[in-house]
CSV table of C-alpha atoms in Angstrom, one decimal:
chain,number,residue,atom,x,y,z
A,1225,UNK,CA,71.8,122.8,63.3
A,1226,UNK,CA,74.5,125.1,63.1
A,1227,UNK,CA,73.8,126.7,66.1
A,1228,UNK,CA,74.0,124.1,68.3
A,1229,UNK,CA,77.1,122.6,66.7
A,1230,UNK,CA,78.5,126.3,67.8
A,1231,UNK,CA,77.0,125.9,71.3
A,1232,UNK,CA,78.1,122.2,72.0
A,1233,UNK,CA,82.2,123.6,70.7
A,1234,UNK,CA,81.4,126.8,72.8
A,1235,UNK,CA,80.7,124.7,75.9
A,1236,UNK,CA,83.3,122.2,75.6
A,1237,UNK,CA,86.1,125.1,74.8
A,1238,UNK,CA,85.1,126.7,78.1
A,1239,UNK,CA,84.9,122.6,80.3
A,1240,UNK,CA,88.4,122.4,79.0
A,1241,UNK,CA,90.0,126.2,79.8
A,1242,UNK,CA,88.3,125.3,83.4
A,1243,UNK,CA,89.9,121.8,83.4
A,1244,UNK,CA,93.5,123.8,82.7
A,1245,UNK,CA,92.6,125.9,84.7
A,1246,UNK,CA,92.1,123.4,87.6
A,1247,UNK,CA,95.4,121.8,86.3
A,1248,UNK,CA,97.0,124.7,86.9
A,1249,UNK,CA,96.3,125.6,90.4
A,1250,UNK,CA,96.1,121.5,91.7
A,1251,UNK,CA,99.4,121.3,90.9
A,1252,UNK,CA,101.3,124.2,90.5
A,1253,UNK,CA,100.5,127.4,92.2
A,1254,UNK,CA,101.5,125.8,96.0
A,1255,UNK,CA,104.8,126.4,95.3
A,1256,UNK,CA,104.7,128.8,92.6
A,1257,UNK,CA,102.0,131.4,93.7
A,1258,UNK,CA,102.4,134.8,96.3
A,1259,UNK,CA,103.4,132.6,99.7
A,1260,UNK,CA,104.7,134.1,102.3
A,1261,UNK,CA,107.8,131.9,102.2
A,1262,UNK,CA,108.4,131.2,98.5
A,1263,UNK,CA,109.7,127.6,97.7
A,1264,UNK,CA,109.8,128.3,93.5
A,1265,UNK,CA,110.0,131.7,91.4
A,1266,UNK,CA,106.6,133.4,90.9
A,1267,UNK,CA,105.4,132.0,87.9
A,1268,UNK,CA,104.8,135.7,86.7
A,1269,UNK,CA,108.8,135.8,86.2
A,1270,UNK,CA,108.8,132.3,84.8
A,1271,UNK,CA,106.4,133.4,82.5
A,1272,UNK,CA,107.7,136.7,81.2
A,1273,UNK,CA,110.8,135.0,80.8
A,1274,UNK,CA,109.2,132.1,78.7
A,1275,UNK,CA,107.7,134.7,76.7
A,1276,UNK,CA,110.7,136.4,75.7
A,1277,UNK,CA,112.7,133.1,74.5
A,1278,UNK,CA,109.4,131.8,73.4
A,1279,UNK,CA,106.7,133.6,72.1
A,1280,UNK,CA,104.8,131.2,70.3
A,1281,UNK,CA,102.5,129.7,71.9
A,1282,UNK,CA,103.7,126.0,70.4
A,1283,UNK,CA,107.4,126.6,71.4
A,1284,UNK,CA,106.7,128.1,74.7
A,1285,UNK,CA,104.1,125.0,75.8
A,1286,UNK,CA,106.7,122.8,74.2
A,1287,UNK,CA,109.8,123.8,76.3
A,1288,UNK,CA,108.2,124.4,79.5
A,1289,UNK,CA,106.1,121.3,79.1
A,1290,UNK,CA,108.7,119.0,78.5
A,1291,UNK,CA,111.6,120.9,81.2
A,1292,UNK,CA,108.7,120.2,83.5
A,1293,UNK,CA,108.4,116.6,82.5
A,1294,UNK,CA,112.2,115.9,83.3
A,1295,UNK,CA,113.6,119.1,85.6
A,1296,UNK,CA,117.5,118.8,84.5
A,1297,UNK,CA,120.2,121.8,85.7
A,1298,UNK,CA,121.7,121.6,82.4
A,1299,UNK,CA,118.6,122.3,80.2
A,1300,UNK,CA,116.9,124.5,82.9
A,1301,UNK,CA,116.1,128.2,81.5
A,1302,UNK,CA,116.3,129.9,85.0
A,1303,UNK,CA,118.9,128.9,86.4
A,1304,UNK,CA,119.5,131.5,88.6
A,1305,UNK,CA,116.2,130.6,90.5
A,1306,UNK,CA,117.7,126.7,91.1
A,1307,UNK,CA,120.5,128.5,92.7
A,1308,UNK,CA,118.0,130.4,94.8
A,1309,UNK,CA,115.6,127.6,95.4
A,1310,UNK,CA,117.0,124.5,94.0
A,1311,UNK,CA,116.1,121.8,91.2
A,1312,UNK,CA,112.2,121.4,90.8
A,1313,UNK,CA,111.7,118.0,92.1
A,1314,UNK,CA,110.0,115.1,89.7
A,1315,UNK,CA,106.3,115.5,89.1
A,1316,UNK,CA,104.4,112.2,88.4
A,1317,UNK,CA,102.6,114.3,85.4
A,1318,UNK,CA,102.4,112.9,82.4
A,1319,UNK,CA,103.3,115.0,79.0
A,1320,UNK,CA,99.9,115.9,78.0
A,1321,UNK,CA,98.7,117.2,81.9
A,1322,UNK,CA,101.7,119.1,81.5
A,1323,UNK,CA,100.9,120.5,77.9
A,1324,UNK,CA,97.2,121.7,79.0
A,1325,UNK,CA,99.0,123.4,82.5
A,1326,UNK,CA,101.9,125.0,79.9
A,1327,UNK,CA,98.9,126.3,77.7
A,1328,UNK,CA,96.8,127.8,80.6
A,1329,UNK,CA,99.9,129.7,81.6
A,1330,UNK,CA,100.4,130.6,78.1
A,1331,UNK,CA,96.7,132.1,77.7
A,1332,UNK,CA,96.6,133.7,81.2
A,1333,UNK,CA,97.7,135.8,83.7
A,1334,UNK,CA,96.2,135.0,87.0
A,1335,UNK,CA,98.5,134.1,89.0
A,1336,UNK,CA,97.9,136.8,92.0
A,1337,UNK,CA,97.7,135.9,95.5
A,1338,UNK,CA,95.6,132.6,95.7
A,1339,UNK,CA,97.4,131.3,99.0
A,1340,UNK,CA,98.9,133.1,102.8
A,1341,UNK,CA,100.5,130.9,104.8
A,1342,UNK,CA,100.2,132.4,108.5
């Protein structure tokens, strides 16, 4: 019985990374992934910066989550990149689809070259 109580939580931990991970790159790596004409920083910056303000995993999916949630200039922790690019528009994503993306960016690091534009 134990076993498959540790199978069924195995499975279901790996549906939901995949779900995050499907999050992630639906909605997000368009604009913040290797293109050949950028619209958003990289998310490898975003992230190392993230990391280095917020290194836990529950304040760094809480900030970026919720700066997501409502982009605002005054509360935005790049701001050098809205100079460069401008405000991130409003995202009809609610909290918790935000929370899952801010956690798969936490927990990974693939964010190479997924789209060229020619």
């Amino acid at each position: 019985m134990k076993k498959v109580i540790l199978l069924i939580m195995l499975l279901l931990s790996g549906l939901f990374s995949n779900e995050n991970r499907m999050l992630f790159y639906g909605n997000c790596i368009s604009c913040h992934g290797e293109v050949r004409k950028p619209s958003a920083p990289h998310f490898a910056e975003i992230k190392g910066y993230y990391l280095l303000k917020y290194p836990t995993k529950e304040a760094f999916v809480e900030k970026m989550s919720k700066w997501v949630f409502r982009p605002n200039e005054t509360t935005a922790q790049l701001p050098q990149a809205i100079e460069k690019y401008k405000l991130m528009p409003f995202l009809s994503i609610d909290l918790d689809t935000l929370e899952k993306i801010a956690t798969y960016i936490y927990k990974n690091d693939d964010f190479g070259v997924v789209l060229q534009l020619k």
